[in-house]
XYZ file of C-alpha atoms in Angstrom:
744
model
C 0.000 0.000 0.000
C 1.537 3.297 -1.115
C 0.921 6.752 0.356
C -0.633 9.555 -1.691
C 2.711 11.281 -2.264
C 5.158 11.613 -5.127
C 7.653 8.832 -5.753
C 10.521 11.311 -5.232
C 9.446 12.115 -1.683
C 8.835 8.444 -0.938
C 12.252 7.407 -2.172
C 13.890 10.038 0.025
C 12.395 9.375 3.459
C 9.295 7.166 3.183
C 8.380 7.062 6.862
C 8.831 10.815 7.324
C 6.772 11.452 4.210
C 3.858 9.663 5.834
C 0.769 11.428 4.568
C -2.832 10.408 4.520
C -3.294 6.850 3.252
C -4.821 6.429 -0.194
C -8.179 4.857 -0.790
C -7.197 1.198 -0.955
C -8.831 -2.061 -1.912
C -8.181 -5.779 -1.837
C -7.474 -7.309 -5.229
C -6.975 -11.035 -5.910
C -3.471 -11.869 -7.124
C -4.076 -15.600 -7.195
C -7.628 -16.962 -7.276
C -7.565 -20.704 -7.785
C -10.921 -22.275 -8.520
C -12.444 -24.195 -5.633
C -12.026 -27.963 -5.545
C -14.704 -29.620 -7.653
C -15.910 -33.224 -7.561
C -18.300 -32.884 -10.486
C -17.873 -29.581 -12.330
C -20.090 -28.757 -15.293
C -18.428 -26.961 -18.195
C -19.258 -25.517 -21.586
C -17.655 -23.224 -24.148
C -19.428 -20.143 -25.442
C -18.145 -19.626 -29.030
C -19.273 -15.989 -28.979
C -16.853 -15.129 -26.173
C -14.396 -17.994 -26.739
C -14.464 -18.600 -23.002
C -15.049 -21.782 -21.093
C -17.429 -21.491 -18.150
C -17.527 -23.902 -15.231
C -20.224 -24.473 -12.649
C -18.635 -25.820 -9.464
C -20.561 -27.433 -6.655
C -19.510 -26.219 -3.226
C -18.514 -28.575 -0.431
C -20.718 -26.888 2.150
C -24.051 -28.276 3.285
C -25.981 -26.139 0.792
C -23.876 -27.208 -2.226
C -23.510 -23.481 -2.943
C -22.054 -23.027 -6.421
C -19.287 -20.956 -7.911
C -19.067 -19.876 -11.538
C -15.796 -19.121 -13.287
C -14.601 -18.425 -16.828
C -11.334 -19.618 -18.382
C -9.686 -16.893 -20.465
C -6.767 -18.984 -21.647
C -4.500 -18.072 -18.761
C -6.534 -18.122 -15.580
C -9.972 -18.630 -14.086
C -12.030 -15.466 -13.622
C -14.709 -15.606 -10.911
C -18.247 -14.668 -11.941
C -20.876 -13.361 -9.565
C -24.226 -13.787 -11.317
C -27.526 -12.903 -9.669
C -30.221 -15.504 -9.024
C -27.942 -18.522 -8.993
C -29.914 -21.810 -9.255
C -30.248 -23.745 -5.991
C -27.255 -25.889 -5.083
C -27.094 -29.394 -6.529
C -24.736 -32.063 -7.758
C -24.706 -34.643 -10.576
C -26.657 -32.295 -12.864
C -26.173 -32.117 -16.638
C -25.399 -29.138 -18.854
C -24.784 -28.247 -22.500
C -24.323 -25.025 -24.460
C -27.119 -24.246 -26.954
C -25.115 -22.451 -29.662
C -28.223 -21.601 -31.698
C -29.715 -19.551 -28.884
C -26.506 -18.560 -27.096
C -27.453 -20.160 -23.782
C -26.114 -22.838 -21.486
C -28.843 -25.266 -20.438
C -28.732 -27.005 -17.042
C -31.082 -29.791 -15.975
C -31.710 -31.949 -12.919
C -29.336 -33.338 -10.310
C -29.586 -34.031 -6.594
C -30.324 -31.149 -4.237
C -28.934 -30.542 -0.749
C -31.529 -32.930 0.714
C -30.445 -35.747 -1.629
C -33.693 -35.383 -3.588
C -33.711 -35.652 -7.372
C -34.845 -32.463 -9.129
C -36.285 -31.836 -12.588
C -35.901 -28.127 -13.238
C -34.497 -26.508 -16.381
C -32.217 -23.479 -16.015
C -30.574 -21.297 -18.675
C -27.515 -19.046 -18.556
C -27.161 -16.320 -21.211
C -23.745 -15.162 -20.072
C -25.180 -12.598 -17.665
C -28.100 -14.076 -15.703
C -29.753 -17.392 -14.930
C -33.419 -17.881 -15.829
C -35.891 -20.721 -15.347
C -38.042 -21.358 -18.429
C -41.532 -22.667 -17.790
C -41.328 -25.881 -19.782
C -44.100 -28.491 -19.986
C -43.706 -31.411 -20.051
C -40.455 -31.879 -18.152
C -38.331 -35.022 -18.083
C -38.596 -36.894 -14.805
C -36.083 -36.037 -12.061
C -32.663 -37.536 -12.682
C -28.940 -37.271 -12.005
C -25.732 -38.346 -13.740
C -27.364 -37.943 -17.151
C -25.416 -36.901 -20.284
C -26.111 -33.752 -22.332
C -24.736 -32.136 -25.496
C -25.954 -29.817 -28.273
C -27.120 -31.270 -31.594
C -25.971 -28.457 -33.898
C -27.552 -29.994 -37.011
C -31.035 -29.769 -35.565
C -30.557 -26.956 -33.046
C -31.587 -29.084 -30.058
C -30.012 -29.972 -26.721
C -29.768 -33.753 -26.465
C -30.067 -35.554 -23.117
C -29.670 -39.266 -22.473
C -29.923 -41.659 -19.533
C -29.118 -40.991 -15.918
C -30.433 -42.263 -12.655
C -34.076 -41.662 -11.796
C -36.127 -42.390 -8.727
C -36.897 -45.912 -9.977
C -33.421 -46.774 -11.250
C -31.312 -46.304 -14.345
C -32.802 -44.619 -17.423
C -32.454 -45.098 -21.185
C -34.592 -42.130 -22.249
C -33.617 -39.689 -25.014
C -34.914 -36.116 -24.627
C -34.574 -32.993 -26.803
C -34.779 -29.337 -25.695
C -35.612 -26.654 -28.301
C -35.504 -23.645 -25.995
C -39.213 -23.781 -25.158
C -40.126 -27.399 -24.493
C -38.734 -30.842 -23.852
C -39.697 -33.642 -26.251
C -39.057 -37.303 -25.604
C -37.667 -39.024 -28.682
C -38.738 -42.541 -29.654
C -35.760 -44.105 -31.422
C -36.111 -47.676 -32.646
C -32.901 -48.714 -30.905
C -31.128 -47.155 -27.967
C -28.194 -47.590 -25.598
C -29.190 -49.529 -22.511
C -30.063 -47.868 -19.179
C -27.016 -46.250 -17.631
C -25.641 -43.319 -15.717
C -22.393 -41.432 -16.188
C -22.096 -41.847 -19.952
C -19.822 -39.503 -21.924
C -21.576 -37.558 -24.709
C -20.269 -35.035 -27.264
C -21.298 -33.590 -30.631
C -19.142 -34.603 -33.609
C -19.516 -31.537 -35.824
C -17.456 -33.036 -38.653
C -19.877 -35.929 -39.129
C -23.027 -34.290 -37.722
C -23.536 -36.993 -35.136
C -23.597 -37.164 -31.346
C -21.158 -39.715 -29.917
C -21.936 -41.570 -26.684
C -19.435 -43.761 -24.855
C -19.632 -45.993 -21.818
C -21.341 -45.316 -18.533
C -22.323 -47.411 -15.570
C -25.021 -50.093 -15.638
C -25.983 -52.848 -13.237
C -23.303 -55.060 -14.799
C -20.567 -52.473 -14.177
C -18.657 -50.018 -16.344
C -19.508 -50.078 -20.052
C -17.306 -49.669 -23.120
C -19.790 -49.367 -25.990
C -19.959 -46.553 -28.581
C -23.248 -45.218 -29.994
C -24.066 -42.527 -32.588
C -27.159 -40.282 -32.668
C -28.299 -38.886 -36.052
C -31.284 -36.883 -34.836
C -33.814 -39.695 -34.953
C -32.074 -42.956 -34.067
C -29.184 -44.413 -32.095
C -26.770 -46.753 -33.876
C -24.225 -48.919 -32.107
C -20.830 -49.021 -33.783
C -18.183 -51.740 -33.632
C -14.820 -49.967 -33.839
C -11.642 -52.008 -34.124
C -10.250 -50.264 -31.057
C -11.947 -48.814 -28.008
C -11.138 -47.059 -24.750
C -11.369 -49.267 -21.645
C -14.853 -49.542 -20.114
C -15.491 -46.533 -17.911
C -18.143 -44.291 -16.414
C -17.979 -40.542 -15.784
C -15.348 -39.995 -18.487
C -15.410 -36.683 -20.351
C -15.570 -35.917 -24.072
C -15.162 -32.834 -26.226
C -14.848 -32.046 -29.943
C -11.563 -30.845 -31.472
C -12.904 -28.572 -34.227
C -9.511 -28.021 -35.892
C -8.881 -31.707 -36.525
C -12.442 -32.945 -36.649
C -11.976 -35.482 -33.838
C -13.916 -36.260 -30.660
C -11.569 -36.479 -27.647
C -12.187 -38.661 -24.580
C -10.191 -38.915 -21.355
C -10.456 -40.120 -17.765
C -13.319 -41.967 -16.160
C -13.952 -44.639 -13.550
C -13.174 -48.157 -14.684
C -13.600 -51.475 -12.929
C -12.772 -50.437 -9.380
C -10.379 -47.534 -9.993
C -10.166 -44.267 -11.959
C -8.538 -44.774 -15.346
C -5.575 -42.711 -16.507
C -5.489 -39.741 -18.857
C -4.587 -41.282 -22.138
C -6.584 -39.351 -24.725
C -8.674 -41.311 -27.226
C -9.664 -39.741 -30.551
C -12.818 -40.730 -32.462
C -12.444 -40.231 -36.219
C -15.933 -41.398 -37.152
C -14.947 -45.047 -37.577
C -12.499 -45.965 -34.859
C -11.005 -44.892 -31.534
C -7.296 -44.005 -31.773
C -5.254 -43.942 -28.535
C -2.761 -41.177 -27.860
C -0.604 -41.898 -24.846
C 1.381 -39.197 -23.070
C 4.345 -39.938 -20.816
C 3.320 -37.257 -18.322
C -0.369 -37.155 -17.390
C -2.704 -35.512 -14.890
C -3.582 -37.673 -11.865
C -6.398 -40.159 -12.596
C -9.922 -38.888 -12.000
C -13.551 -39.105 -13.066
C -16.553 -36.715 -13.119
C -14.236 -33.983 -14.412
C -14.659 -31.201 -16.964
C -12.987 -31.448 -20.388
C -13.667 -28.770 -23.037
C -11.831 -27.887 -26.265
C -10.685 -24.244 -26.506
C -10.691 -23.600 -30.261
C -9.169 -20.118 -29.959
C -6.011 -21.515 -28.363
C -6.097 -25.059 -29.777
C -6.037 -26.724 -26.397
C -8.451 -29.000 -24.549
C -8.896 -27.791 -20.968
C -9.302 -30.339 -18.166
C -10.431 -29.215 -14.730
C -11.253 -30.791 -11.381
C -12.963 -34.093 -10.820
C -12.995 -36.868 -8.253
C -9.774 -38.842 -7.613
C -11.319 -41.623 -5.472
C -14.824 -42.597 -4.340
C -13.926 -41.658 -0.755
C -12.756 -38.137 -1.618
C -15.284 -35.575 -0.367
C -13.716 -32.440 -1.800
C -12.444 -33.012 -5.322
C -9.529 -31.623 -7.320
C -8.789 -28.004 -8.239
C -6.085 -28.452 -10.885
C -6.254 -27.277 -14.516
C -4.468 -29.112 -17.342
C -4.102 -28.452 -21.072
C -4.014 -31.119 -23.783
C -2.084 -30.135 -26.907
C -3.561 -32.158 -29.799
C -0.619 -31.333 -32.065
C 2.131 -32.721 -29.827
C -0.026 -35.160 -27.861
C 1.174 -33.833 -24.520
C -0.352 -32.647 -21.250
C 0.841 -29.560 -19.403
C -0.346 -28.079 -16.150
C -1.968 -24.730 -16.931
C -1.650 -23.217 -13.477
C 0.928 -23.856 -10.769
C -0.254 -25.821 -7.739
C -1.933 -23.645 -5.149
C -1.794 -24.040 -1.397
C -4.761 -25.893 -0.004
C -7.403 -23.443 1.289
C -6.938 -22.923 5.004
C -7.553 -20.631 7.925
C -5.114 -19.525 10.605
C -2.045 -20.127 8.412
C 1.316 -18.642 9.360
C 2.826 -16.080 6.942
C 6.240 -14.517 7.411
C 8.388 -12.223 5.246
C 11.840 -13.581 4.392
C 13.622 -10.306 3.647
C 16.918 -11.908 2.566
C 15.327 -14.033 -0.159
C 12.654 -11.485 -1.017
C 9.692 -13.788 -0.523
C 6.815 -14.616 1.783
C 6.887 -18.056 3.404
C 3.694 -19.812 4.459
C 2.963 -22.948 6.459
C 0.380 -24.568 8.691
C -3.234 -23.669 9.123
C -6.453 -25.587 9.437
C -8.104 -27.019 6.344
C -11.279 -28.771 5.313
C -12.280 -32.141 6.779
C -10.774 -34.640 6.856
C -7.469 -32.753 6.379
C -7.678 -30.525 9.434
C -3.912 -30.179 9.743
C -1.928 -29.259 6.633
C 1.709 -30.102 5.975
C 4.159 -28.368 3.656
C 6.110 -25.142 3.347
C 5.268 -22.685 0.554
C 6.878 -19.503 -0.764
C 5.313 -16.547 -2.610
C 7.563 -14.882 -5.202
C 5.277 -11.938 -5.981
C 3.522 -13.834 -8.749
C 2.640 -17.315 -7.522
C 2.984 -19.831 -4.697
C 5.620 -22.547 -4.939
C 5.906 -25.513 -2.609
C 9.445 -25.775 -1.250
C 11.074 -29.208 -1.613
C 12.013 -29.759 2.018
C 13.296 -33.139 3.182
C 12.342 -32.612 6.831
C 9.054 -31.126 8.028
C 7.681 -30.416 11.486
C 4.632 -32.449 12.429
C 1.581 -30.784 10.811
C -0.125 -28.577 13.358
C -2.621 -25.769 13.660
C -2.262 -22.438 15.438
C 1.506 -22.269 14.938
C 3.433 -19.002 15.268
C 6.387 -17.894 13.138
C 8.878 -15.033 12.911
C 11.784 -14.367 10.555
C 15.065 -13.919 12.445
C 16.936 -11.623 10.047
C 20.078 -11.636 12.204
C 20.524 -15.411 11.855
C 18.638 -15.793 8.553
C 16.137 -18.353 9.746
C 12.433 -18.686 10.347
C 11.516 -19.587 13.921
C 8.412 -21.748 14.241
C 6.666 -22.416 17.537
C 4.303 -25.401 17.548
C 1.905 -25.015 20.454
C 0.507 -28.507 20.904
C 1.958 -30.636 23.661
C 4.775 -31.132 23.696
C 5.548 -27.625 22.404
C 8.363 -27.559 19.849
C 10.652 -24.960 18.313
C 11.747 -25.515 14.715
C 14.137 -23.489 12.540
C 14.020 -23.071 8.735
C 17.162 -21.923 6.907
C 15.424 -21.296 3.588
C 16.005 -24.855 2.416
C 15.078 -27.266 5.191
C 13.774 -27.564 8.747
C 15.553 -28.707 11.880
C 14.359 -29.203 15.443
C 16.023 -26.584 17.659
C 15.492 -28.695 20.816
C 16.111 -25.773 23.211
C 16.983 -26.342 26.864
C 14.101 -24.098 27.924
C 10.825 -23.284 26.204
C 7.357 -21.890 26.849
C 4.867 -24.530 27.913
C 2.271 -25.606 25.411
C 0.046 -22.620 24.588
C -2.502 -21.752 21.903
C -3.176 -18.405 20.193
C 0.050 -16.788 21.361
C 1.600 -13.849 19.442
C 5.140 -13.666 18.058
C 7.424 -11.293 16.103
C 11.134 -10.591 15.582
C 12.704 -7.598 17.321
C 15.507 -6.671 14.897
C 16.839 -3.929 17.178
C 17.750 -6.475 19.847
C 18.071 -9.555 17.639
C 15.493 -11.679 19.401
C 12.077 -13.186 18.819
C 9.413 -11.913 21.216
C 6.421 -14.045 22.263
C 3.525 -12.864 24.416
C 0.432 -14.387 25.988
C -1.704 -17.234 24.785
C -3.807 -19.949 26.319
C -1.567 -22.202 28.405
C -2.773 -25.770 27.862
C -0.020 -27.574 29.774
C -2.454 -28.140 32.625
C -5.895 -26.639 32.963
C -6.324 -24.066 30.196
C -5.545 -20.580 31.504
C -4.665 -17.282 29.824
C -1.126 -16.076 30.385
C 0.680 -12.712 30.390
C 4.156 -14.192 30.033
C 6.792 -12.630 27.767
C 9.410 -14.955 26.270
C 12.352 -14.147 24.006
C 14.386 -16.395 21.679
C 18.060 -15.607 21.079
C 18.734 -18.183 18.363
C 19.611 -20.932 20.819
C 17.242 -20.884 23.759
C 14.064 -19.346 25.162
C 14.147 -16.969 28.154
C 11.177 -16.061 30.348
C 11.359 -12.303 30.891
C 10.271 -10.518 34.057
C 9.064 -7.038 33.017
C 7.793 -4.589 35.620
C 4.634 -4.055 33.590
C 2.697 -6.238 31.149
C -0.578 -6.378 29.272
C -3.284 -8.404 30.985
C -3.417 -12.179 30.361
C -4.925 -12.786 26.923
C -4.844 -14.781 23.725
C -5.347 -13.957 19.999
C -3.477 -10.677 20.388
C -1.177 -9.569 17.563
C 2.429 -8.335 17.524
C 4.579 -6.493 14.979
C 8.004 -4.889 15.219
C 8.254 -1.204 14.281
C 11.910 -0.661 13.174
C 11.405 3.089 12.729
C 10.709 3.526 16.429
C 12.589 0.424 17.585
C 9.752 -1.181 19.534
C 7.374 -4.118 19.388
C 3.708 -3.114 19.088
C 0.941 -5.223 20.638
C -2.740 -4.650 20.009
C -5.924 -6.190 21.342
C -6.725 -9.816 21.895
C -9.235 -11.600 24.086
C -9.305 -11.984 27.850
C -11.917 -13.270 30.286
C -13.974 -10.105 29.774
C -14.003 -10.261 25.956
C -12.241 -8.518 23.063
C -9.643 -5.867 23.935
C -8.672 -2.596 22.262
C -5.480 -1.554 24.073
C -2.095 -0.652 22.550
C 1.190 -1.667 24.201
C 4.863 -1.363 23.174
C 7.891 -3.450 24.216
C 11.337 -1.828 24.357
C 13.309 -4.979 25.104
C 12.941 -4.610 28.855
C 9.436 -3.530 29.764
C 5.921 -3.045 28.388
C 4.361 0.434 28.217
C 0.709 1.093 27.517
C 0.012 3.853 25.009
C -3.061 6.080 25.162
C -3.740 7.109 21.545
C -6.474 9.609 20.694
C -7.979 7.146 18.191
C -8.273 3.389 18.235
C -9.469 0.499 16.053
C -11.610 -0.608 18.998
C -11.799 -4.089 20.553
C -10.216 -6.646 18.249
C -9.531 -10.362 18.140
C -8.650 -12.564 15.161
C -6.894 -9.497 13.700
C -3.372 -9.156 12.352
C -0.492 -6.648 12.445
C 2.281 -6.143 9.908
C 4.912 -3.431 9.382
C 4.785 -1.646 6.012
C 8.330 -0.342 5.302
C 7.143 1.861 2.424
C 4.794 3.693 4.776
C 6.939 3.377 7.879
C 3.791 2.368 9.754
C 2.339 -0.689 11.440
C -0.822 -1.790 9.627
C -3.686 -3.430 11.532
C -6.224 -5.479 9.620
C -9.358 -5.969 11.668
C -10.843 -9.439 11.715
C -14.266 -9.285 10.074
C -16.593 -12.093 9.078
C -20.063 -10.665 8.631
C -19.146 -7.041 9.342
C -17.212 -4.679 7.095
C -13.460 -5.127 7.528
C -11.317 -2.125 8.412
C -7.614 -1.288 8.340
C -5.660 1.088 10.562
C -2.121 2.522 10.683
C 0.037 3.114 13.764
C 2.624 5.905 13.517
C 4.033 5.490 17.007
C 1.588 7.921 18.599
C -1.884 7.366 17.154
C -4.026 5.116 14.991
C -5.359 6.398 11.636
C -8.039 4.567 9.688
C -7.094 3.491 6.157
C -9.997 4.109 3.745
C -11.022 0.861 2.054
C -13.466 0.193 -0.724
C -16.129 -2.417 -0.025
C -14.125 -5.515 0.931
C -14.098 -8.405 -1.478
C -12.373 -10.576 1.102
C -13.268 -11.818 4.552
C -10.471 -11.091 6.999
C -11.323 -13.435 9.865
C -8.688 -16.027 10.789
C -6.486 -15.335 7.774
C -2.892 -14.102 7.839
C -0.953 -11.286 6.238
C 2.665 -10.355 5.550
C 4.545 -7.680 3.641
C 5.333 -8.776 0.070
C 8.859 -7.486 -0.673
C 8.435 -7.981 -4.447
C 5.063 -6.314 -4.982
C 5.788 -3.844 -2.128
C 2.540 -4.204 -0.260
C 0.480 -6.309 2.110
C -0.393 -9.876 1.126
C -3.340 -11.739 2.673
C -4.189 -15.438 2.531
C -6.797 -17.770 3.962
C -9.481 -17.102 6.520
C -13.171 -17.867 6.766
C -15.861 -16.422 4.540
C -19.214 -15.011 5.598
C -20.644 -18.530 5.860
C -17.806 -19.790 8.040
C -16.217 -21.832 5.251
C -12.550 -21.747 4.333
C -11.790 -18.960 1.862
C -9.479 -19.746 -1.087
C -7.218 -17.295 -2.862
C -4.447 -14.793 -2.203
C -5.159 -11.062 -1.962
C -3.134 -7.861 -2.139
C -3.966 -4.492 -0.574
C -3.385 -1.728 -3.082
C -4.226 1.859 -3.905
C -3.505 1.179 -7.598
C -5.973 -1.430 -8.770
C -5.696 -2.714 -12.319
C -8.627 -1.763 -14.571
C -9.729 -2.189 -18.173
C -12.771 -0.127 -19.204
C -14.333 0.759 -22.531
C -14.706 4.366 -23.683
C -16.356 5.937 -26.716
C -18.377 3.932 -29.229
C -17.804 1.290 -31.844
C -19.470 1.157 -35.272
C -21.637 -1.628 -36.616
C -20.777 -4.025 -39.392
C -22.219 -7.228 -40.800
C -22.013 -8.976 -37.408
C -23.048 -6.018 -35.272
C -20.834 -3.727 -33.199
C -17.521 -5.443 -32.383
C -16.183 -5.388 -28.823
C -12.620 -5.117 -27.546
C -12.164 -6.276 -23.957
C -9.413 -7.323 -21.602
C -8.774 -10.973 -20.952
C -8.301 -10.997 -17.201
C -6.990 -8.145 -15.095
C -3.990 -6.038 -16.255
C -2.115 -6.456 -12.995
C 1.663 -6.493 -12.915
C 2.864 -10.049 -13.319
C -0.529 -11.148 -14.678
C -1.366 -13.187 -17.791
C -3.378 -10.409 -19.418
C -4.601 -10.368 -23.012
C -6.972 -8.687 -25.469
C -10.107 -10.241 -26.964
C -12.030 -9.086 -30.048
C -15.648 -10.275 -30.052
C -18.529 -9.955 -32.522
C -16.274 -9.041 -35.402
C -16.810 -10.143 -39.005
C -16.049 -13.875 -39.310
C -12.697 -15.012 -40.682
C -11.479 -11.504 -41.421
C -8.135 -9.676 -41.094
C -8.053 -7.455 -37.999
C -5.640 -5.133 -36.241
C -5.157 -4.117 -32.602
C -3.506 -0.777 -31.865
C -2.127 0.349 -28.480
C -1.064 3.904 -27.679
C -0.230 5.958 -24.606
C -2.765 8.652 -25.470
C -6.110 8.635 -27.245
C -7.867 10.971 -29.621
C -11.280 11.016 -31.304
C -11.262 11.366 -35.109
C -14.694 10.904 -36.752
C -14.688 8.570 -39.759
C -18.277 8.572 -40.963
C -20.235 6.298 -38.611
C -16.995 5.262 -36.890
C -14.573 7.026 -34.546
C -10.815 6.448 -34.597
C -9.368 6.610 -31.058
C -5.859 5.303 -31.710
C -3.132 7.959 -31.438
C -0.306 7.258 -33.935
C 1.957 9.854 -32.283
C 2.148 7.803 -29.067
C 1.630 4.381 -30.630
C 3.260 1.459 -28.853
C 2.389 -1.306 -31.291
C -0.018 -2.484 -33.985
C -0.786 -6.204 -34.050
C -2.285 -7.992 -37.050
C -4.897 -10.586 -36.076
C -7.461 -12.784 -37.796
C -10.958 -13.544 -36.520
C -12.332 -17.073 -36.447
C -15.685 -18.203 -37.854
C -17.426 -16.701 -34.826
C -15.769 -13.309 -35.284
C -13.382 -13.831 -32.351
C -9.667 -13.058 -32.061
C -7.340 -13.159 -29.093
C -3.779 -12.138 -28.318
C -1.774 -12.652 -25.136
C -0.243 -9.563 -23.521
C 1.351 -10.621 -20.218
C 2.267 -7.713 -17.947
C 5.822 -7.749 -16.530
C 6.159 -7.903 -12.749
C 7.655 -4.408 -12.593
C 6.301 -1.924 -10.060
C 7.544 0.941 -12.214
C 4.569 0.158 -14.462
C 2.005 0.820 -11.729
C -0.484 3.460 -12.809
C 0.575 3.424 -16.471
C -2.401 3.943 -18.793
C -2.695 2.434 -22.270
C -5.383 2.995 -24.876
C -6.431 0.257 -27.252
C -8.747 -0.073 -30.241
C -9.333 -2.869 -32.723
C -10.658 -2.880 -36.275
C -11.407 -5.477 -38.911
C -12.093 -5.558 -42.649
C -15.804 -6.040 -43.260
C -17.202 -5.784 -46.828
C -20.691 -5.557 -45.341
C -19.918 -2.372 -43.370
C -20.553 1.107 -44.848
C -16.821 1.937 -44.874
C -15.624 -1.588 -45.635
C -14.299 -1.957 -42.103
C -15.504 -1.820 -38.488
C -13.963 -0.348 -35.348
C -14.487 -1.180 -31.686
C -14.890 1.387 -28.957
C -11.681 2.299 -27.164
C -10.330 0.314 -24.219
C -8.514 2.218 -21.473
C -6.166 -0.049 -19.534
C -4.549 0.980 -16.244
C -1.736 -1.272 -15.094
C -1.963 -1.962 -11.392
C -1.916 -4.658 -8.747
């Protein structure tokens, strides 16, 4: 978080510059999708984005929606989300531009029979009569030749189904084919656009997993007898590779175990195996959708074993040209609350460990580092026993992270940046929960205060301990804060003192401020205060020269405050997009700001993602107007957020199909009327002009990753795209302008 002052003043004496804090906001810098046991996915050819519908793991099966832009998942927040469910079916109706969702099991394990549609903005519920009977684990795809959504099979209230249904956007019609695949659930179904047939494979029947292949021509099912076939499986996933005219199949649950991720290609007559040496972990009930704009098939989520209650959150890309898998996104730390974050100033990274996860993995092992762009798991050979409620501090004098594990017997571990070792001190604090810890760089010692002593009967303590790199010492100050737990500590190097705020004692949450000078505690009496706080966090911001307090907030609005050594000042925040209860924060030495991870959301469930507090948020907003052509008014938009270090890009939508196009970027903009169009690109400050080509849907895309360089913060670019269009009055069309501000 930067102050509202010039960079020259800041570079000179940042903590003397001080100033009033800027209006700040939390922005996600890494937002992994939630784990998903049975995600639903479809591709909208108009936007060239893949959307996923992810069932939550909470008791309501609350859903998340995300879009894949080729580089990352973008969370969506639509109104009127359909009630939570699992084992539903979905397909994208390309004729009407809507995703169609049907059925599934609700939170009460009851089968449902409602039809829902998503137009890219809102969900609606058409009033369709008649409806198919309630069902789950049915297969759906879009029959492009006849403009109908096709649905087959599933599990109904009386058992397995072999029904074929068609949805035309207004009503469901049950088909009456002369022959049909047998009753089953979990079949894989995809539309083969090259041969104008729907392809169905496998599923689960009373006899076990199936390995048969059927084709639908709009009126009848025909069983084929290919020379080769994938192994029998249920809950596999299929998609159509439009560039090569092949149906792709991968994954599934075979006889007893999930099958691997060899990819099988259907060429209309036979299944052809394509084996890759390196594959995603086996899974079933996953999403698998071909991204025609980038020529990759995207695999997401799924269920690794029948006993897994959470699902997978990884994203993989299949390259049909090379026949190889690659992981699209780096592994993310498992969502957790009460993790420990600490800034390693020597290596310029944030280190994270511990925390409490989702059942049954309540304790989480592993040590992770944040490099300003992503999390990376460190390859340690020795790890402390996984534990919750640990405390850490970075000892800059000895270049090691000190970790205190509170559960009996209490342990002290040291991390040298590569591996852990047990310090085994001669003396140590007794086992205590919710203590507070920080490193006092002025005196070269770790300071610990308070907590809930659990060595005997649980009691709150007011003890102060210090660690000198070898052993713990119980200090005997003349004064001390009252016994408490869940207080927070941070060292203020500008004023050379440890700051303590708040916590919880027998009377409730506290709002007092104390400082430690290495010998004694002194209570401060500031004119302003954040008020009683528990489950909050403190961190020192070296660019501001202030201690930042982030108030713990679950249902209430979170707040942030700064301590300048004499008083607390509230930091203005926009409406929080992140819950700040039971998370952790640290100063990111690469991005130069406060990083936040974990915590509990407003429903008390573990919150995924990593957030950054900034006064320079990245934005991409349209300005001016575009002009219409044969396909309407084209649109230029950003692909993702133009944050430093982000995989940003530009997307051209609704352009003329299969036409030459150009994207121009300039530092400034201007407005030059050209008949019905307006030219906003400024050649005098032009940065580049890129030649593109739209696909058959009028879409084009180009990657424009933003370097992780803080000198770019606040830079503004202006973009506009145009395309040749013989059907337009001028023979070409132009989009409106796009103003891009590079930020966090």
